[in-house]
């Protein structure tokens, strides 16, 4: 995103909790938007960058959330330790699922990932000894920032210990995670890895003729995507403080996929916009429908209808990806600029 | 016990096959995973029950009426949602299908309420629940036979339509190459509509049969059935009609055996595990041909 667009948005977002009309509800919705931003950015890697339809993303989200929940409850680990652990666990499952199945193409891969996510939900529902099954997992501790070991060393009277309470600290934590994921993806996009992904998406045959090991790159993409999904789940667990298998049903995968496609496949900013639009749409309908005298239960009716209409009039999403080939590609533009400069100096 | 499980699995399997055929035909012709197909199945059951309870038709009249309604609905969905974006990215069509599925499911909830309801028993012939045959400890009721009879005759009818008629030939040609079909003067949209008619009518029939079999229907029943049928279609090789029938039966039996021998809690899990295993070793499904990556 261009800095002159990004900075004002970021500044406004940072100021928002301190404005008089910023209610807990508004902060909650915005935090939810940011959770979905993380998920949408994570999922975007697989269908957006590599061109593979992944219908099982919610499985990794669930794995991350339950990893975080169980580690918190049983071992009392801090959020900052759990985030990398959950990400690693998610990525591990990504590799386990991806390595044998990423050879598959198109819809066969889609159905395998879908089957995986359903198996995750079944596992969470049925392995009651571990997850308490449909009863859910209550009693997850909120996030803390514990710097007392430093402060006590400096001055025994100091205690730098802070436990998250209310929506505002979570709002900023989510923002931090969104920025981190965004920065990582931006770096990846223009790296050797990102170029390889684009090449695979545009033409797998040509890419493999050029010596790109397609399977390896796809597994890496899948693992990174799974890891980011798990980080989203990890935040979700320490934010809502309660988990149940129902939260990780297939519907969530759909929703995140819709965000990615609606925003613009393969475009990181698109994922952000898609997440904002779909979460906001749900909340707006919740408020608007009773005003119009319609029951709130009809919310999803309109939700579905609006999704159809958006796709009808914006089939490539709000921010269509920049073509990987052709003159509007930033790499080619850059080369052209450099060439012009060299010509001018010569 | 095993034999009874097999009979029940086979019954469910032929019903999955009936839905899977609708998926696979639409996929073969326009390469769209029609997620709204599960909702057609659900609406088939609800239309049938409403024709019986509200209009007061007997079951034998209500079934074809419900099928006609669903066939018309299938065409309407295609014209309203899929036709405008036929040239867009494949995933755009997928999202539209998901949106349509959400819309129809919630429409059914608004119209009929979200609680499960029973099939009106007064309309169901009494002999359905009586046993037709019994071998040692297996009981086959007339309802089982009815389900088998209906599905097999519909399958045979479908085969005849696809292989013998002009429109069937056009459907097969369309699955091969759409541009070429247009050049040969085939009215592509009309053929696609016909595909939706066939698929939706069979889906509606499946919904009615399941509602009869379990004696219950609810607005979210389309989701699981749709997903299973999609899995069956992929299992048999998506785009292949015999593959979908075969995949449906395999899935139904795997599920029944899994529930009986592995764990009833993992009933659905067994189906997916079989599916994943089959796909890993036979990547284009059991009867499918190699597919190029189009995601």
XYZ file of C-alpha atoms in Angstrom:
641
model
C 0.000 0.000 0.000
C 1.257 3.480 -0.717
C 2.483 5.227 2.410
C 0.327 8.280 1.879
C -2.744 6.041 1.999
C -1.504 3.653 4.656
C -0.229 6.173 7.201
C -3.467 8.162 7.620
C -5.444 4.915 7.954
C -2.993 3.631 10.530
C -3.018 6.931 12.436
C -6.826 6.977 12.451
C -6.892 3.362 13.623
C -4.457 4.142 16.455
C -6.491 7.174 17.581
C -9.858 5.465 17.299
C -10.059 3.834 20.784
C -9.518 7.250 22.403
C -12.377 8.950 20.577
C -15.537 9.606 22.600
C -17.808 7.499 20.370
C -15.531 4.433 20.393
C -17.655 1.908 22.262
C -16.534 -1.546 23.374
C -18.817 -2.903 20.651
C -17.129 -0.872 17.929
C -13.707 -1.960 19.175
C -14.844 -5.565 19.285
C -16.054 -5.441 15.693
C -12.849 -3.790 14.543
C -10.759 -6.408 16.348
C -12.831 -9.081 14.634
C -12.153 -7.365 11.314
C -8.442 -7.576 12.080
C -8.642 -11.273 13.002
C -10.218 -11.907 9.615
C -7.594 -9.710 7.986
C -4.908 -12.031 9.371
C -6.815 -15.084 8.153
C -7.540 -13.613 4.728
C -3.908 -12.625 4.245
C -2.845 -16.112 5.290
C -5.264 -17.892 2.992
C -4.469 -15.547 0.121
C -1.056 -17.182 -0.237
C -2.464 -20.477 -1.459
C -5.238 -19.562 -3.922
C -3.945 -16.058 -4.595
C -0.241 -16.589 -5.069
C -0.108 -20.257 -6.051
C -3.482 -20.635 -7.734
C -4.622 -23.604 -5.637
C -8.110 -23.755 -4.198
C -7.803 -24.351 -0.440
C -11.142 -25.070 1.266
C -9.616 -26.311 4.522
C -8.018 -23.197 5.892
C -10.246 -23.157 8.946
C -8.595 -26.408 10.039
C -5.334 -24.601 10.684
C -7.153 -21.754 12.377
C -8.752 -24.308 14.702
C -5.461 -26.082 15.317
C -3.827 -22.780 16.251
C -6.686 -21.793 18.544
C -6.806 -25.113 20.385
C -2.994 -25.256 20.625
C -3.075 -21.844 22.273
C -6.032 -22.704 24.506
C -4.634 -26.016 25.739
C -1.117 -24.722 26.292
C -2.513 -21.794 28.278
C -4.804 -23.894 30.426
C -2.430 -26.787 31.124
C 0.975 -25.122 31.140
C 0.146 -21.483 31.770
C 2.414 -20.356 28.966
C 2.451 -16.699 28.005
C 0.899 -15.491 24.757
C 4.291 -14.439 23.443
C 5.633 -17.979 23.766
C 2.479 -19.546 22.381
C 2.313 -17.523 19.179
C 5.467 -19.053 17.660
C 4.530 -22.507 18.994
C 1.052 -22.314 17.459
C 2.491 -21.040 14.202
C 4.959 -23.941 14.127
C 2.238 -26.448 14.931
C 0.039 -25.026 12.170
C 2.902 -25.094 9.698
C 3.736 -28.674 10.706
C 0.190 -29.766 9.900
C 0.397 -27.776 6.703
C 3.438 -29.789 5.657
C 1.886 -33.086 6.783
C -1.230 -32.410 4.739
C 0.461 -30.627 1.861
C 3.404 -32.912 1.113
C 1.354 -35.881 -0.081
C -1.568 -33.928 -1.536
C -0.108 -30.895 -3.279
C 0.614 -32.980 -6.353
C -3.122 -32.999 -6.891
C -4.616 -30.394 -9.120
C -7.670 -28.195 -9.006
C -10.734 -29.537 -7.313
C -9.128 -32.714 -6.088
C -6.837 -30.670 -3.917
C -9.795 -28.560 -2.818
C -11.779 -31.563 -1.634
C -8.797 -33.037 0.217
C -8.231 -29.808 2.147
C -11.935 -29.662 2.828
C -11.887 -33.230 4.172
C -8.984 -32.254 6.413
C -10.866 -29.331 7.951
C -13.893 -31.549 8.600
C -11.637 -34.114 10.263
C -10.205 -31.391 12.499
C -13.718 -30.402 13.611
C -14.621 -34.060 14.215
C -11.453 -34.529 16.249
C -12.167 -31.444 18.336
C -15.757 -32.598 18.877
C -15.045 -36.224 19.728
C -11.742 -36.300 21.634
C -13.405 -35.187 24.814
C -10.469 -36.122 27.079
C -8.409 -33.433 25.367
C -10.789 -30.763 24.144
C -13.904 -31.301 26.269
C -15.737 -31.804 22.987
C -18.915 -29.835 22.279
C -18.837 -28.335 25.773
C -15.983 -26.168 24.623
C -12.832 -25.006 26.305
C -13.470 -22.264 28.873
C -11.073 -20.575 31.244
C -8.333 -19.488 28.863
C -6.289 -16.714 30.461
C -6.165 -13.316 28.837
C -2.934 -12.029 27.323
C -0.415 -10.573 29.761
C 2.706 -8.527 29.347
C 5.013 -9.654 32.116
C 8.233 -7.658 32.301
C 8.528 -7.965 36.071
C 11.777 -9.919 35.799
C 13.385 -6.821 34.291
C 11.682 -4.271 36.516
C 12.365 -6.244 39.709
C 16.039 -6.402 38.779
C 16.126 -2.650 38.290
C 14.140 -1.737 41.357
C 12.453 -4.265 43.693
C 9.499 -1.912 44.170
C 8.611 -1.902 40.468
C 6.327 -4.443 38.942
C 5.859 -4.181 35.200
C 3.025 -6.589 34.834
C -0.036 -5.895 32.752
C -3.026 -8.120 32.149
C -5.207 -7.363 29.111
C -8.635 -6.200 30.128
C -11.416 -4.900 27.896
C -11.231 -4.457 24.153
C -8.640 -1.694 23.735
C -5.435 -3.675 24.426
C -6.632 -6.523 22.195
C -7.418 -4.002 19.515
C -3.812 -2.848 19.516
C -2.452 -6.381 19.755
C -4.503 -7.402 16.725
C -3.227 -4.351 14.888
C 0.322 -5.361 15.734
C -0.255 -8.857 14.357
C -1.902 -7.536 11.196
C 1.069 -5.252 10.601
C 3.533 -8.076 11.233
C 1.772 -10.474 8.861
C 1.402 -7.709 6.293
C 5.110 -6.893 6.477
C 6.088 -10.557 6.148
C 3.841 -11.077 3.143
C 5.044 -7.895 1.460
C 8.624 -9.124 1.826
C 7.687 -12.580 0.559
C 5.773 -11.268 -2.414
C 8.828 -9.676 -3.982
C 11.260 -12.364 -2.925
C 12.544 -15.271 -4.945
C 9.887 -17.385 -3.240
C 7.076 -15.015 -4.234
C 8.224 -14.903 -7.840
C 8.311 -18.687 -7.928
C 4.735 -18.782 -6.598
C 3.557 -16.344 -9.267
C 5.319 -18.405 -11.902
C 3.585 -21.557 -10.682
C 0.215 -19.834 -10.700
C 0.582 -18.389 -14.168
C 1.982 -21.480 -15.852
C 3.097 -24.517 -13.849
C 4.574 -26.220 -16.894
C 6.701 -23.237 -17.865
C 7.789 -22.772 -14.249
C 8.911 -26.349 -13.909
C 10.743 -26.164 -17.233
C 12.644 -23.227 -15.797
C 13.820 -25.398 -12.933
C 11.283 -24.332 -10.300
C 10.593 -27.281 -8.021
C 6.832 -26.855 -8.009
C 6.006 -29.261 -5.193
C 8.564 -27.752 -2.808
C 7.339 -24.221 -3.386
C 3.731 -25.266 -3.009
C 4.464 -27.034 0.283
C 6.288 -23.927 1.552
C 3.317 -21.755 0.555
C 0.911 -24.114 2.242
C 2.989 -24.251 5.430
C 3.299 -20.464 5.664
C -0.406 -20.060 5.033
C -1.187 -22.658 7.717
C 1.174 -20.962 10.146
C -0.517 -17.596 9.681
C -3.910 -19.237 10.096
C -2.695 -20.740 13.377
C -1.480 -17.330 14.584
C -4.958 -15.962 13.873
C -6.437 -18.826 15.878
C -3.975 -18.221 18.699
C -5.035 -14.591 19.002
C -8.681 -15.586 18.776
C -8.288 -18.060 21.663
C -6.616 -15.551 23.983
C -9.125 -12.871 23.004
C -12.471 -14.653 23.339
C -11.135 -16.834 26.231
C -13.469 -19.630 25.128
C -13.257 -22.132 22.286
C -15.688 -24.653 20.906
C -15.502 -26.902 17.836
C -18.457 -25.052 16.282
C -16.293 -21.983 15.796
C -14.158 -23.822 13.271
C -16.780 -25.235 10.975
C -16.464 -25.184 7.224
C -18.503 -21.981 7.020
C -15.487 -20.030 8.305
C -13.327 -21.354 5.458
C -15.972 -20.190 3.033
C -16.153 -16.787 4.633
C -12.389 -16.276 4.524
C -12.235 -17.511 0.949
C -15.014 -15.076 0.052
C -12.989 -12.267 1.628
C -9.969 -13.195 -0.453
C -11.880 -13.439 -3.718
C -14.058 -10.403 -3.024
C -11.042 -8.279 -2.165
C -9.055 -9.406 -5.161
C -7.306 -12.716 -5.469
C -3.569 -12.563 -4.952
C -3.597 -8.995 -3.702
C -2.592 -8.456 -0.069
C -4.470 -5.155 0.193
C -7.446 -6.880 -1.353
C -7.497 -9.373 1.515
C -7.650 -6.455 3.981
C -10.528 -4.837 2.103
C -12.407 -8.124 1.681
C -12.203 -8.826 5.425
C -13.423 -5.325 6.268
C -16.336 -5.483 3.850
C -17.666 -8.879 4.850
C -17.385 -8.388 8.621
C -18.846 -4.898 8.336
C -21.663 -6.201 6.117
C -22.691 -8.699 8.787
C -22.759 -6.012 11.478
C -24.493 -3.412 9.324
C -27.243 -5.871 8.438
C -27.686 -6.640 12.124
C -28.426 -2.975 12.758
C -30.249 -2.034 9.545
C -32.713 -4.921 9.232
C -34.636 -4.244 12.468
C -34.839 -0.588 11.385
C -36.540 -1.727 8.187
C -38.926 -3.858 10.205
C -37.386 -7.159 9.143
C -36.396 -9.839 11.648
C -32.667 -10.199 12.366
C -32.917 -13.849 11.292
C -33.150 -12.740 7.667
C -29.630 -11.332 7.963
C -27.909 -14.201 6.164
C -30.502 -14.115 3.426
C -29.323 -10.652 2.480
C -25.735 -11.605 3.182
C -25.902 -14.313 0.525
C -27.739 -12.061 -1.892
C -25.208 -9.259 -1.510
C -22.348 -11.707 -2.053
C -23.946 -12.806 -5.319
C -24.459 -9.209 -6.419
C -20.885 -8.179 -5.577
C -19.528 -11.051 -7.644
C -21.995 -10.213 -10.400
C -20.724 -6.663 -10.753
C -17.130 -7.090 -9.560
C -16.151 -10.575 -10.727
C -12.437 -10.049 -10.091
C -12.931 -8.430 -6.710
C -12.497 -4.878 -5.538
C -8.739 -4.761 -6.032
C -7.907 -7.120 -8.876
C -4.361 -8.401 -8.632
C -1.718 -6.793 -10.754
C -1.017 -9.062 -13.694
C 2.187 -11.013 -13.197
C 2.923 -10.605 -16.858
C 2.376 -7.523 -18.969
C 3.314 -3.887 -18.781
C 1.514 -3.098 -15.530
C 3.680 -5.531 -13.594
C 5.803 -3.580 -11.102
C 8.898 -5.622 -11.928
C 8.624 -4.876 -15.625
C 7.774 -1.238 -14.913
C 10.858 -1.018 -12.747
C 13.044 -2.546 -15.432
C 11.630 -0.158 -17.989
C 12.313 2.818 -15.740
C 15.875 1.663 -15.202
C 16.357 1.177 -18.910
C 15.055 4.683 -19.619
C 17.403 6.125 -17.003
C 20.384 4.313 -18.496
C 19.451 5.543 -21.949
C 19.201 9.110 -20.644
C 22.650 9.002 -19.061
C 24.271 7.285 -22.039
C -25.329 -56.693 11.738
C -22.802 -56.288 8.943
C -25.342 -57.143 6.279
C -27.866 -54.668 7.665
C -25.168 -51.989 7.718
C -24.391 -52.787 4.093
C -28.022 -52.482 3.057
C -28.387 -49.133 4.815
C -25.048 -47.955 3.414
C -26.085 -48.942 -0.075
C -29.403 -47.115 0.310
C -27.666 -43.950 1.402
C -25.064 -44.529 -1.303
C -27.559 -44.551 -4.162
C -29.083 -41.353 -2.804
C -25.651 -39.698 -2.628
C -25.147 -40.920 -6.179
C -28.365 -39.212 -7.225
C -27.174 -35.869 -5.850
C -23.623 -36.388 -7.066
C -24.865 -36.843 -10.624
C -26.306 -33.320 -10.528
C -23.007 -31.923 -9.276
C -20.958 -33.731 -11.822
C -23.156 -32.850 -14.801
C -23.030 -29.148 -14.014
C -19.312 -29.449 -13.405
C -18.780 -31.297 -16.665
C -20.606 -28.668 -18.667
C -19.633 -25.356 -17.056
C -16.808 -26.339 -14.676
C -18.567 -24.896 -11.675
C -18.738 -26.509 -8.236
C -22.406 -25.773 -7.734
C -22.596 -25.483 -3.953
C -26.243 -24.475 -4.217
C -27.038 -28.007 -5.380
C -27.308 -29.201 -1.773
C -29.945 -26.506 -1.226
C -31.916 -27.740 -4.237
C -31.940 -31.151 -2.586
C -33.220 -29.639 0.660
C -35.848 -27.544 -1.134
C -37.021 -30.641 -3.012
C -37.953 -32.238 0.287
C -39.632 -29.066 1.585
C -41.587 -28.471 -1.634
C -42.821 -32.044 -1.541
C -43.964 -31.765 2.079
C -45.639 -28.421 1.401
C -47.479 -29.834 -1.609
C -48.763 -32.587 0.647
C -49.670 -30.511 3.716
C -50.642 -27.143 2.233
C -52.059 -28.074 -1.180
C -53.232 -31.505 -0.070
C -51.808 -33.500 -2.973
C -51.104 -37.215 -2.592
C -47.445 -38.268 -2.410
C -47.372 -39.583 -5.977
C -48.413 -36.207 -7.362
C -46.423 -34.135 -4.888
C -43.122 -35.772 -5.867
C -43.205 -34.818 -9.569
C -44.524 -31.354 -8.663
C -41.601 -30.803 -6.302
C -39.196 -32.023 -8.965
C -40.639 -29.602 -11.523
C -40.375 -26.725 -9.036
C -36.739 -27.558 -8.341
C -35.960 -27.897 -12.029
C -37.396 -24.423 -12.645
C -35.475 -23.115 -9.652
C -32.290 -24.643 -11.097
C -32.805 -22.733 -14.350
C -33.578 -19.550 -12.432
C -30.399 -19.866 -10.371
C -28.347 -20.364 -13.495
C -29.864 -17.358 -15.262
C -29.750 -15.053 -12.260
C -26.425 -15.979 -10.681
C -24.168 -18.019 -12.939
C -24.865 -16.849 -16.472
C -23.742 -13.219 -15.974
C -20.315 -14.307 -14.740
C -19.701 -17.230 -17.028
C -16.580 -15.644 -18.461
C -15.168 -14.468 -15.120
C -12.618 -16.207 -12.935
C -13.609 -19.675 -11.755
C -13.425 -18.659 -8.105
C -15.880 -15.801 -8.695
C -18.433 -18.374 -9.796
C -17.597 -20.498 -6.749
C -18.232 -17.562 -4.411
C -21.515 -16.870 -6.188
C -22.496 -20.490 -5.686
C -21.667 -20.212 -1.981
C -23.699 -16.996 -1.758
C -26.612 -18.706 -3.476
C -26.357 -21.610 -1.065
C -26.482 -19.267 1.960
C -29.372 -17.360 0.419
C -31.510 -20.427 -0.290
C -30.790 -22.035 3.072
C -31.873 -18.908 4.923
C -34.852 -18.413 2.646
C -36.000 -21.893 3.624
C -35.500 -20.983 7.291
C -37.631 -17.873 6.874
C -40.379 -19.753 5.050
C -40.505 -23.035 6.968
C -38.731 -22.194 10.249
C -35.438 -23.636 11.356
C -36.777 -26.542 13.409
C -36.678 -30.054 11.978
C -40.076 -31.360 10.960
C -41.377 -34.837 10.300
C -42.552 -36.122 6.954
C -46.383 -36.131 7.019
C -47.023 -39.780 7.835
C -50.624 -39.814 6.622
C -49.360 -39.283 3.071
C -46.831 -42.120 3.226
C -48.173 -45.522 2.202
C -48.273 -47.826 5.221
C -46.572 -50.738 3.489
C -43.349 -48.721 3.133
C -42.195 -49.649 6.592
C -43.204 -53.303 6.268
C -40.531 -55.779 5.456
C -40.312 -56.978 1.893
C -37.572 -59.553 2.336
C -35.667 -60.959 5.247
C -32.482 -62.965 5.020
C -31.346 -64.338 8.389
C -31.003 -61.010 10.212
C -31.262 -58.514 7.346
C -34.521 -56.700 6.892
C -35.249 -54.979 3.603
C -38.341 -52.807 3.727
C -40.493 -51.698 0.819
C -39.033 -48.234 1.319
C -35.555 -49.620 0.627
C -36.869 -51.214 -2.539
C -38.705 -48.036 -3.506
C -35.503 -46.015 -3.119
C -33.472 -48.516 -5.145
C -36.136 -48.758 -7.821
C -36.550 -45.016 -8.226
C -32.822 -44.278 -8.263
C -31.954 -47.012 -10.702
C -34.732 -46.112 -13.097
C -33.687 -42.453 -12.929
C -30.073 -43.405 -13.579
C -31.056 -45.492 -16.584
C -33.256 -42.675 -17.848
C -30.345 -40.267 -17.471
C -28.053 -42.612 -19.370
C -30.545 -42.831 -22.206
C -30.955 -39.050 -22.325
C -27.212 -38.444 -22.331
C -26.300 -41.125 -24.833
C -29.287 -41.239 -27.197
C -30.890 -37.814 -27.475
C -29.764 -34.741 -29.376
C -29.612 -32.601 -26.247
C -27.572 -35.299 -24.498
C -25.100 -35.299 -27.359
C -24.955 -31.517 -27.108
C -24.230 -31.794 -23.373
C -21.353 -34.145 -24.014
C -20.037 -31.918 -26.766
C -20.280 -28.888 -24.483
C -18.210 -30.687 -21.860
C -15.495 -31.138 -24.474
C -15.296 -27.673 -25.973
C -17.706 -24.800 -25.538
C -16.372 -22.522 -28.258
C -16.515 -25.290 -30.796
C -20.121 -25.993 -29.832
C -21.038 -22.373 -30.400
C -19.414 -22.495 -33.811
C -21.469 -25.563 -34.659
C -24.633 -23.625 -33.915
C -25.532 -25.217 -30.570
C -27.550 -22.950 -28.295
C -25.139 -23.238 -25.382
C -27.331 -21.516 -22.814
C -30.265 -23.748 -23.602
C -28.137 -26.869 -23.159
C -26.787 -25.555 -19.853
C -30.350 -24.860 -18.693
C -31.277 -28.404 -19.612
C -28.338 -29.688 -17.558
C -29.619 -27.721 -14.577
C -33.118 -29.138 -15.126
C -31.875 -32.723 -15.070
C -29.500 -32.219 -12.152
C -31.997 -30.278 -10.047
C -34.825 -32.744 -10.638
C -32.625 -35.624 -9.540
C -31.371 -33.630 -6.557
C -34.968 -32.905 -5.518
C -35.828 -36.588 -5.793
C -32.871 -37.431 -3.556
C -34.065 -34.912 -0.978
C -37.540 -36.416 -0.936
C -36.150 -39.945 -0.585
C -33.897 -38.966 2.320
C -36.760 -37.160 4.044
C -38.839 -40.343 3.640
C -35.987 -42.579 4.788
C -35.162 -40.638 7.953
C -38.692 -39.231 8.333
C -37.260 -35.792 9.006
C -36.302 -32.668 7.094
C -34.659 -29.395 8.135
C -33.293 -26.346 6.294
C -29.619 -27.156 6.941
C -29.840 -30.719 5.664
C -28.550 -29.630 2.263
C -25.126 -28.754 3.549
C -23.921 -32.177 4.688
C -25.620 -34.005 1.832
C -24.246 -31.532 -0.697
C -20.752 -31.907 0.673
C -20.982 -35.698 0.671
C -22.288 -35.677 -2.880
C -19.499 -33.357 -3.929
C -17.054 -35.755 -2.296
C -18.708 -38.632 -4.124
C -18.451 -36.803 -7.430
C -14.758 -36.132 -6.839
C -14.210 -39.671 -5.632
C -15.576 -41.110 -8.845
C -13.843 -38.533 -10.982
C -15.582 -35.195 -11.284
C -17.262 -34.613 -14.633
C -17.931 -38.321 -15.121
C -21.555 -39.431 -14.655
C -20.849 -43.161 -14.070
C -18.036 -42.050 -11.751
C -20.475 -40.024 -9.645
C -22.846 -42.984 -9.291
C -19.995 -45.281 -8.356
C -18.459 -42.703 -5.982
C -21.789 -42.182 -4.225
C -22.265 -45.894 -3.602
C -18.657 -46.332 -2.400
C -19.029 -43.384 -0.055
C -22.337 -44.633 1.351
C -20.934 -48.095 2.055
C -17.680 -46.732 3.495
C -19.697 -44.545 5.811
C -21.956 -47.355 7.006
C -19.023 -49.696 7.607
C -16.996 -46.949 9.256
C -19.851 -46.183 11.606
C -20.246 -49.860 12.419
C -16.624 -50.882 12.826
C -14.472 -47.821 13.541
C -16.524 -45.410 15.589
C -19.957 -43.971 15.137
C -18.591 -40.630 16.307
C -16.298 -40.563 13.299
C -19.029 -41.572 10.868
C -18.401 -38.601 8.561
C -14.681 -38.785 9.219
C -14.435 -42.253 7.710
C -15.954 -40.985 4.485
C -13.418 -38.170 4.278
C -10.506 -40.436 5.210
C -11.471 -42.885 2.439
C -11.797 -39.962 0.092
C -8.355 -38.560 0.934
C -6.756 -41.984 0.615
C -8.373 -42.694 -2.759
C -7.428 -39.303 -4.121
C -3.808 -39.579 -3.024
C -3.374 -42.919 -4.785
C -5.635 -42.220 -7.733
C -5.428 -38.437 -8.179
C -8.179 -38.044 -10.764
C -10.762 -40.126 -8.948
C -11.652 -43.725 -9.569
C -13.218 -43.360 -13.003
C -11.964 -39.896 -13.888
C -9.566 -38.748 -16.500
C -6.646 -36.431 -15.799
C -7.731 -32.878 -15.122
C -5.736 -29.761 -15.848
C -5.289 -27.263 -13.075
C -7.879 -24.531 -13.453
C -8.210 -23.085 -9.959
